PDB file of C-alpha atoms in Angstrom:
ATOM      1  CA  MET U   1       0.000   0.000   0.000  1.00 48.00           C
ATOM      2  CA  GLY U   2       2.797   2.395   0.812  1.00 49.00           C
ATOM      3  CA  GLY U   3       4.966   1.064  -2.022  1.00 47.00           C
ATOM      4  CA  ASP U   4       8.029  -1.090  -1.879  1.00 49.00           C
ATOM      5  CA  SER U   5      10.965   0.987  -0.716  1.00 46.00           C
ATOM      6  CA  ARG U   6      13.339  -1.861  -1.556  1.00 50.00           C
ATOM      7  CA  THR U   7      12.514  -1.613  -5.239  1.00 50.00           C
ATOM      8  CA  GLY U   8      13.002   2.130  -5.224  1.00 50.00           C
ATOM      9  CA  ARG U   9       9.341   2.780  -5.850  1.00 56.00           C
ATOM     10  CA  GLY U  10       8.235   4.218  -2.549  1.00 57.00           C
ATOM     11  CA  PRO U  11       6.300   7.548  -2.323  1.00 58.00           C
ATOM     12  CA  GLY U  12       9.473   9.489  -1.481  1.00 53.00           C
ATOM     13  CA  THR U  13      11.298   8.059  -4.475  1.00 58.00           C
ATOM     14  CA  ARG U  14       8.422   8.753  -6.838  1.00 60.00           C
ATOM     15  CA  LEU U  15       8.168  12.333  -5.516  1.00 53.00           C
ATOM     16  CA  ALA U  16      11.887  12.867  -5.971  1.00 54.00           C
ATOM     17  CA  ARG U  17      11.702  11.575  -9.519  1.00 59.00           C
ATOM     18  CA  ALA U  18       8.680  13.750 -10.218  1.00 57.00           C
ATOM     19  CA  LEU U  19      10.641  16.803  -9.043  1.00 53.00           C
ATOM     20  CA  GLY U  20      13.673  15.855 -11.096  1.00 56.00           C
ATOM     21  CA  ILE U  21      15.960  15.256  -8.125  1.00 54.00           C
ATOM     22  CA  ALA U  22      16.220  11.508  -8.265  1.00 53.00           C
ATOM     23  CA  HIS U  23      19.972  11.812  -7.771  1.00 59.00           C
ATOM     24  CA  TRP U  24      19.842  14.685  -5.258  1.00 58.00           C
ATOM     25  CA  SER U  25      22.975  15.319  -3.151  1.00 67.00           C
ATOM     26  CA  PRO U  26      23.230  17.425   0.059  1.00 70.00           C
ATOM     27  CA  TRP U  27      26.679  18.798  -0.833  1.00 75.00           C
ATOM     28  CA  PRO U  28      25.497  21.814  -2.853  1.00 73.00           C
ATOM     29  CA  LEU U  29      23.470  22.961   0.143  1.00 74.00           C
ATOM     30  CA  VAL U  30      26.453  22.402   2.400  1.00 75.00           C
ATOM     31  CA  ALA U  31      28.593  24.528   0.080  1.00 80.00           C
ATOM     32  CA  ILE U  32      25.970  27.260   0.005  1.00 82.00           C
ATOM     33  CA  GLY U  33      25.760  27.202   3.796  1.00 81.00           C
ATOM     34  CA  LEU U  34      29.501  27.438   4.148  1.00 83.00           C
ATOM     35  CA  ALA U  35      29.574  30.332   1.687  1.00 84.00           C
ATOM     36  CA  ILE U  36      26.924  32.175   3.689  1.00 87.00           C
ATOM     37  CA  ILE U  37      28.850  31.577   6.927  1.00 88.00           C
ATOM     38  CA  GLY U  38      32.085  32.778   5.305  1.00 85.00           C
ATOM     39  CA  ALA U  39      30.413  35.910   3.960  1.00 86.00           C
ATOM     40  CA  GLY U  40      28.999  36.655   7.394  1.00 85.00           C
ATOM     41  CA  GLN U  41      32.395  36.270   9.014  1.00 88.00           C
ATOM     42  CA  ALA U  42      33.983  38.524   6.376  1.00 87.00           C
ATOM     43  CA  LEU U  43      31.374  41.215   6.993  1.00 87.00           C
ATOM     44  CA  ASP U  44      31.917  40.941  10.737  1.00 85.00           C
ATOM     45  CA  LEU U  45      35.692  41.266  10.328  1.00 88.00           C
ATOM     46  CA  HIS U  46      35.184  44.316   8.128  1.00 86.00           C
ATOM     47  CA  ARG U  47      32.909  45.872  10.753  1.00 85.00           C
ATOM     48  CA  GLN U  48      35.493  45.217  13.470  1.00 87.00           C
ATOM     49  CA  TYR U  49      38.214  46.768  11.296  1.00 88.00           C
ATOM     50  CA  ARG U  50      36.133  49.902  10.714  1.00 88.00           C
ATOM     51  CA  GLU U  51      35.383  50.217  14.414  1.00 87.00           C
ATOM     52  CA  ALA U  52      39.051  49.753  15.332  1.00 85.00           C
ATOM     53  CA  THR U  53      40.112  52.315  12.718  1.00 85.00           C
ATOM     54  CA  ALA U  54      37.555  54.846  13.962  1.00 87.00           C
ATOM     55  CA  HIS U  55      38.680  54.288  17.556  1.00 85.00           C
ATOM     56  CA  GLU U  56      42.337  54.769  16.587  1.00 81.00           C
ATOM     57  CA  GLN U  57      41.522  57.979  14.744  1.00 83.00           C
ATOM     58  CA  GLU U  58      39.654  59.303  17.771  1.00 86.00           C
ATOM     59  CA  ARG U  59      42.553  58.383  20.052  1.00 79.00           C
ATOM     60  CA  LEU U  60      45.131  60.076  17.823  1.00 78.00           C
ATOM     61  CA  ALA U  61      42.918  63.157  17.480  1.00 81.00           C
ATOM     62  CA  ALA U  62      42.656  63.361  21.276  1.00 81.00           C
ATOM     63  CA  SER U  63      46.454  63.034  21.572  1.00 78.00           C
ATOM     64  CA  ALA U  64      46.946  65.773  18.991  1.00 79.00           C
ATOM     65  CA  THR U  65      44.554  68.056  20.888  1.00 83.00           C
ATOM     66  CA  LEU U  66      46.420  67.442  24.150  1.00 82.00           C
ATOM     67  CA  GLY U  67      49.680  68.115  22.352  1.00 80.00           C
ATOM     68  CA  ALA U  68      48.380  71.376  20.921  1.00 82.00           C
ATOM     69  CA  HIS U  69      47.290  72.552  24.381  1.00 85.00           C
ATOM     70  CA  ALA U  70      50.650  71.567  25.849  1.00 84.00           C
ATOM     71  CA  VAL U  71      52.550  73.502  23.182  1.00 84.00           C
ATOM     72  CA  GLU U  72      50.235  76.470  23.662  1.00 87.00           C
ATOM     73  CA  GLN U  73      51.025  76.477  27.370  1.00 88.00           C
ATOM     74  CA  ARG U  74      54.753  76.303  26.637  1.00 88.00           C
ATOM     75  CA  LEU U  75      54.505  79.232  24.239  1.00 89.00           C
ATOM     76  CA  ALA U  76      52.502  81.226  26.763  1.00 90.00           C
ATOM     77  CA  GLY U  77      55.141  80.455  29.398  1.00 91.00           C
ATOM     78  CA  VAL U  78      57.938  81.734  27.145  1.00 92.00           C
ATOM     79  CA  ALA U  79      55.924  84.873  26.354  1.00 92.00           C
ATOM     80  CA  ARG U  80      55.499  85.580  30.073  1.00 93.00           C
ATOM     81  CA  LEU U  81      59.228  85.183  30.671  1.00 94.00           C
ATOM     82  CA  LEU U  82      60.033  87.635  27.878  1.00 94.00           C
ATOM     83  CA  VAL U  83      57.557  90.146  29.310  1.00 92.00           C
ATOM     84  CA  ARG U  84      59.226  89.781  32.712  1.00 93.00           C
ATOM     85  CA  LEU U  85      62.633  90.206  31.099  1.00 93.00           C
ATOM     86  CA  GLU U  86      61.533  93.399  29.368  1.00 91.00           C
ATOM     87  CA  SER U  87      60.055  94.850  32.568  1.00 91.00           C
ATOM     88  CA  ALA U  88      63.223  94.083  34.523  1.00 92.00           C
ATOM     89  CA  LEU U  89      65.409  95.628  31.823  1.00 90.00           C
ATOM     90  CA  ARG U  90      63.423  98.851  31.903  1.00 88.00           C
ATOM     91  CA  ALA U  91      64.051  99.107  35.635  1.00 88.00           C
ATOM     92  CA  ASN U  92      67.738  98.066  35.571  1.00 89.00           C
ATOM     93  CA  PRO U  93      69.178  98.207  32.031  1.00 86.00           C
ATOM     94  CA  GLN U  94      72.740  98.103  33.340  1.00 88.00           C
ATOM     95  CA  ASP U  95      72.184  94.601  34.795  1.00 92.00           C
ATOM     96  CA  ALA U  96      70.940  93.028  31.558  1.00 91.00           C
ATOM     97  CA  THR U  97      73.137  89.914  31.723  1.00 92.00           C
ATOM     98  CA  LEU U  98      72.288  89.172  35.350  1.00 94.00           C
ATOM     99  CA  ILE U  99      68.611  89.753  34.665  1.00 94.00           C
ATOM    100  CA  ALA U 100      68.632  87.441  31.637  1.00 95.00           C
ATOM    101  CA  ALA U 101      70.275  84.689  33.699  1.00 94.00           C
ATOM    102  CA  ALA U 102      67.846  85.154  36.596  1.00 94.00           C
ATOM    103  CA  VAL U 103      64.733  85.089  34.403  1.00 94.00           C
ATOM    104  CA  ALA U 104      66.023  82.097  32.414  1.00 94.00           C
ATOM    105  CA  GLY U 105      66.439  80.246  35.714  1.00 93.00           C
ATOM    106  CA  LEU U 106      62.655  80.285  36.129  1.00 93.00           C
ATOM    107  CA  ASP U 107      62.440  77.669  33.370  1.00 92.00           C
ATOM    108  CA  PRO U 108      65.429  75.283  33.535  1.00 90.00           C
ATOM    109  CA  GLN U 109      64.444  73.679  30.221  1.00 89.00           C
ATOM    110  CA  LEU U 110      65.165  76.874  28.264  1.00 90.00           C
ATOM    111  CA  GLY U 111      68.363  76.844  26.261  1.00 91.00           C
ATOM    112  CA  ALA U 112      69.007  80.566  26.758  1.00 94.00           C
ATOM    113  CA  LEU U 113      67.429  83.991  26.992  1.00 95.00           C
ATOM    114  CA  LEU U 114      68.860  86.674  24.705  1.00 95.00           C
ATOM    115  CA  VAL U 115      68.637  90.440  24.501  1.00 95.00           C
ATOM    116  CA  VAL U 116      69.438  91.560  20.954  1.00 95.00           C
ATOM    117  CA  ASP U 117      69.907  95.218  20.040  1.00 94.00           C
ATOM    118  CA  ALA U 118      68.553  96.887  16.904  1.00 93.00           C
ATOM    119  CA  ASP U 119      71.759  96.076  15.002  1.00 94.00           C
ATOM    120  CA  GLY U 120      71.443  92.363  15.743  1.00 93.00           C
ATOM    121  CA  THR U 121      74.139  92.094  18.401  1.00 95.00           C
ATOM    122  CA  VAL U 122      73.456  89.952  21.469  1.00 95.00           C
ATOM    123  CA  VAL U 123      74.029  92.461  24.270  1.00 95.00           C
ATOM    124  CA  ALA U 124      72.936  90.136  27.092  1.00 95.00           C
ATOM    125  CA  SER U 125      72.491  86.387  27.357  1.00 95.00           C
ATOM    126  CA  SER U 126      71.904  83.810  30.038  1.00 95.00           C
ATOM    127  CA  ASN U 127      74.377  81.668  28.059  1.00 93.00           C
ATOM    128  CA  PRO U 128      77.811  83.358  28.042  1.00 93.00           C
ATOM    129  CA  ASP U 129      78.754  81.556  24.818  1.00 93.00           C
ATOM    130  CA  LEU U 130      76.154  83.590  22.921  1.00 93.00           C
ATOM    131  CA  HIS U 131      77.149  86.991  24.291  1.00 91.00           C
ATOM    132  CA  ARG U 132      78.241  89.520  21.635  1.00 93.00           C
ATOM    133  CA  ARG U 133      77.332  87.199  18.771  1.00 94.00           C
ATOM    134  CA  THR U 134      75.434  88.776  15.910  1.00 93.00           C
ATOM    135  CA  ALA U 135      72.078  87.988  14.333  1.00 90.00           C
ATOM    136  CA  ALA U 136      72.076  90.918  11.909  1.00 89.00           C
ATOM    137  CA  GLY U 137      69.690  90.318   9.029  1.00 88.00           C
ATOM    138  CA  ALA U 138      67.869  87.477  10.789  1.00 91.00           C
ATOM    139  CA  PRO U 139      64.127  87.259  10.009  1.00 91.00           C
ATOM    140  CA  PHE U 140      63.133  87.418  13.668  1.00 92.00           C
ATOM    141  CA  LEU U 141      64.744  90.851  14.015  1.00 92.00           C
ATOM    142  CA  ALA U 142      62.929  92.181  10.940  1.00 92.00           C
ATOM    143  CA  PHE U 143      59.674  90.767  12.310  1.00 93.00           C
ATOM    144  CA  ALA U 144      60.233  92.464  15.669  1.00 92.00           C
ATOM    145  CA  ARG U 145      61.042  95.772  13.980  1.00 91.00           C
ATOM    146  CA  ALA U 146      57.885  95.638  11.842  1.00 92.00           C
ATOM    147  CA  ASP U 147      55.586  94.559  14.677  1.00 89.00           C
ATOM    148  CA  ALA U 148      53.384  97.548  15.474  1.00 81.00           C
ATOM    149  CA  GLU U 149      51.017  95.739  17.832  1.00 84.00           C
ATOM    150  CA  PRO U 150      50.541  97.307  21.289  1.00 81.00           C
ATOM    151  CA  GLU U 151      51.387  93.902  22.755  1.00 85.00           C
ATOM    152  CA  PRO U 152      54.368  92.483  20.818  1.00 88.00           C
ATOM    153  CA  ARG U 153      53.721  89.165  19.154  1.00 90.00           C
ATOM    154  CA  LEU U 154      55.852  86.062  19.526  1.00 91.00           C
ATOM    155  CA  HIS U 155      57.762  85.003  16.421  1.00 91.00           C
ATOM    156  CA  ALA U 156      59.157  81.473  16.013  1.00 90.00           C
ATOM    157  CA  ALA U 157      62.021  80.650  13.674  1.00 89.00           C
ATOM    158  CA  PRO U 158      65.079  78.379  13.574  1.00 91.00           C
ATOM    159  CA  VAL U 159      68.062  79.785  15.444  1.00 92.00           C
ATOM    160  CA  PRO U 160      70.273  81.704  12.968  1.00 91.00           C
ATOM    161  CA  SER U 161      73.505  79.847  12.245  1.00 90.00           C
ATOM    162  CA  SER U 162      75.467  82.987  13.150  1.00 90.00           C
ATOM    163  CA  LEU U 163      74.488  82.493  16.793  1.00 90.00           C
ATOM    164  CA  GLY U 164      76.128  79.075  16.870  1.00 86.00           C
ATOM    165  CA  ALA U 165      73.214  77.393  18.661  1.00 85.00           C
ATOM    166  CA  GLN U 166      70.706  74.718  17.708  1.00 87.00           C
ATOM    167  CA  GLY U 167      66.940  74.728  18.070  1.00 89.00           C
ATOM    168  CA  TRP U 168      64.246  77.352  17.750  1.00 90.00           C
ATOM    169  CA  LEU U 169      64.208  81.027  18.550  1.00 93.00           C
ATOM    170  CA  LEU U 170      61.045  82.508  20.079  1.00 94.00           C
ATOM    171  CA  ALA U 171      61.395  86.259  19.829  1.00 94.00           C
ATOM    172  CA  ARG U 172      59.403  89.426  20.361  1.00 94.00           C
ATOM    173  CA  ALA U 173      60.070  93.137  19.977  1.00 94.00           C
ATOM    174  CA  TRP U 174      62.038  94.954  22.686  1.00 92.00           C
ATOM    175  CA  ARG U 175      60.876  98.515  23.311  1.00 89.00           C
ATOM    176  CA  ASP U 176      61.855 101.112  25.842  1.00 85.00           C
ATOM    177  CA  ALA U 177      59.462 102.879  28.209  1.00 82.00           C
ATOM    178  CA  GLU U 178      58.543 105.390  25.478  1.00 86.00           C
ATOM    179  CA  GLY U 179      57.708 102.593  23.038  1.00 85.00           C
ATOM    180  CA  SER U 180      60.765 103.100  20.833  1.00 88.00           C
ATOM    181  CA  PHE U 181      62.210 100.001  19.177  1.00 91.00           C
ATOM    182  CA  ARG U 182      65.376  98.769  20.906  1.00 92.00           C
ATOM    183  CA  GLY U 183      65.756  95.330  19.345  1.00 93.00           C
ATOM    184  CA  ALA U 184      64.387  91.933  20.304  1.00 94.00           C
ATOM    185  CA  MET U 185      64.271  89.589  23.234  1.00 94.00           C
ATOM    186  CA  ALA U 186      64.359  85.906  22.482  1.00 95.00           C
ATOM    187  CA  ALA U 187      64.346  82.464  24.028  1.00 95.00           C
ATOM    188  CA  VAL U 188      66.351  79.605  22.546  1.00 95.00           C
ATOM    189  CA  VAL U 189      64.637  76.228  22.924  1.00 92.00           C
ATOM    190  CA  GLY U 190      65.598  72.774  21.719  1.00 87.00           C
ATOM    191  CA  ALA U 191      63.455  69.870  20.556  1.00 79.00           C
ATOM    192  CA  ASP U 192      63.342  68.481  24.099  1.00 82.00           C
ATOM    193  CA  TYR U 193      61.515  71.607  25.220  1.00 85.00           C
ATOM    194  CA  TRP U 194      58.517  70.519  23.152  1.00 80.00           C
ATOM    195  CA  LEU U 195      58.875  66.766  23.528  1.00 77.00           C
ATOM    196  CA  ALA U 196      58.647  67.027  27.296  1.00 72.00           C
ATOM    197  CA  ALA U 197      55.204  68.583  26.934  1.00 72.00           C
ATOM    198  CA  LEU U 198      53.762  66.252  24.295  1.00 73.00           C
ATOM    199  CA  PRO U 199      51.744  63.148  25.186  1.00 70.00           C
ATOM    200  CA  ASP U 200      52.874  59.746  23.985  1.00 69.00           C
ATOM    201  CA  PRO U 201      50.652  58.886  20.991  1.00 63.00           C
ATOM    202  CA  GLY U 202      51.199  55.166  21.637  1.00 65.00           C
ATOM    203  CA  GLY U 203      50.559  52.448  19.122  1.00 59.00           C
ATOM    204  CA  SER U 204      52.822  51.229  16.367  1.00 57.00           C
ATOM    205  CA  GLY U 205      54.250  54.094  14.331  1.00 59.00           C
ATOM    206  CA  GLY U 206      52.260  56.754  16.201  1.00 60.00           C
ATOM    207  CA  ALA U 207      53.700  60.265  16.119  1.00 61.00           C
ATOM    208  CA  ILE U 208      52.745  63.842  16.880  1.00 59.00           C
ATOM    209  CA  GLU U 209      54.276  66.463  14.630  1.00 62.00           C
ATOM    210  CA  LEU U 210      54.421  70.187  15.301  1.00 57.00           C
TER     211      LEU U 210
END
């Protein structure tokens, strides 16, 4: 009544033959299943990669922001020292070298503090090796001379080779009590001055560049 399964004529066999799958094999379905699983894993790996990349970008952006604030604070600190140097020089111009050394001592990481006259000669320095050297024609001196702002601006430039020092020069105009241009006051700083303030970006190949 139900057909003879031993002769291959049972209801299931007849149905399979009617559907054209008399020789049906499960392996195509297995392959399709594996392909679907593989595609899902690939999509998941891609999602994880995008999330990791976005997280790394956010972390580096946060490090760069911290670095920018740290450098800003360092620049503000140098500007305050130069203002103090100028005020002290107005009160005691004859003690320029002693004053430069004393003010430079407030920040031990400074390379030197310089007082440069309008001709470009270093008339006072916290570093004796730089005393009486010349920076005539240096861009920072021209910038200081042309600066007409009520509050002199800070100018950053590489240290002129004529000074025989390495690093960066942070300079501003030097004016007397009447506002007449006298020259420039400058701080010499090395790379370590900035590196000490920057956060470690971490990670492989991470770097913060000024």
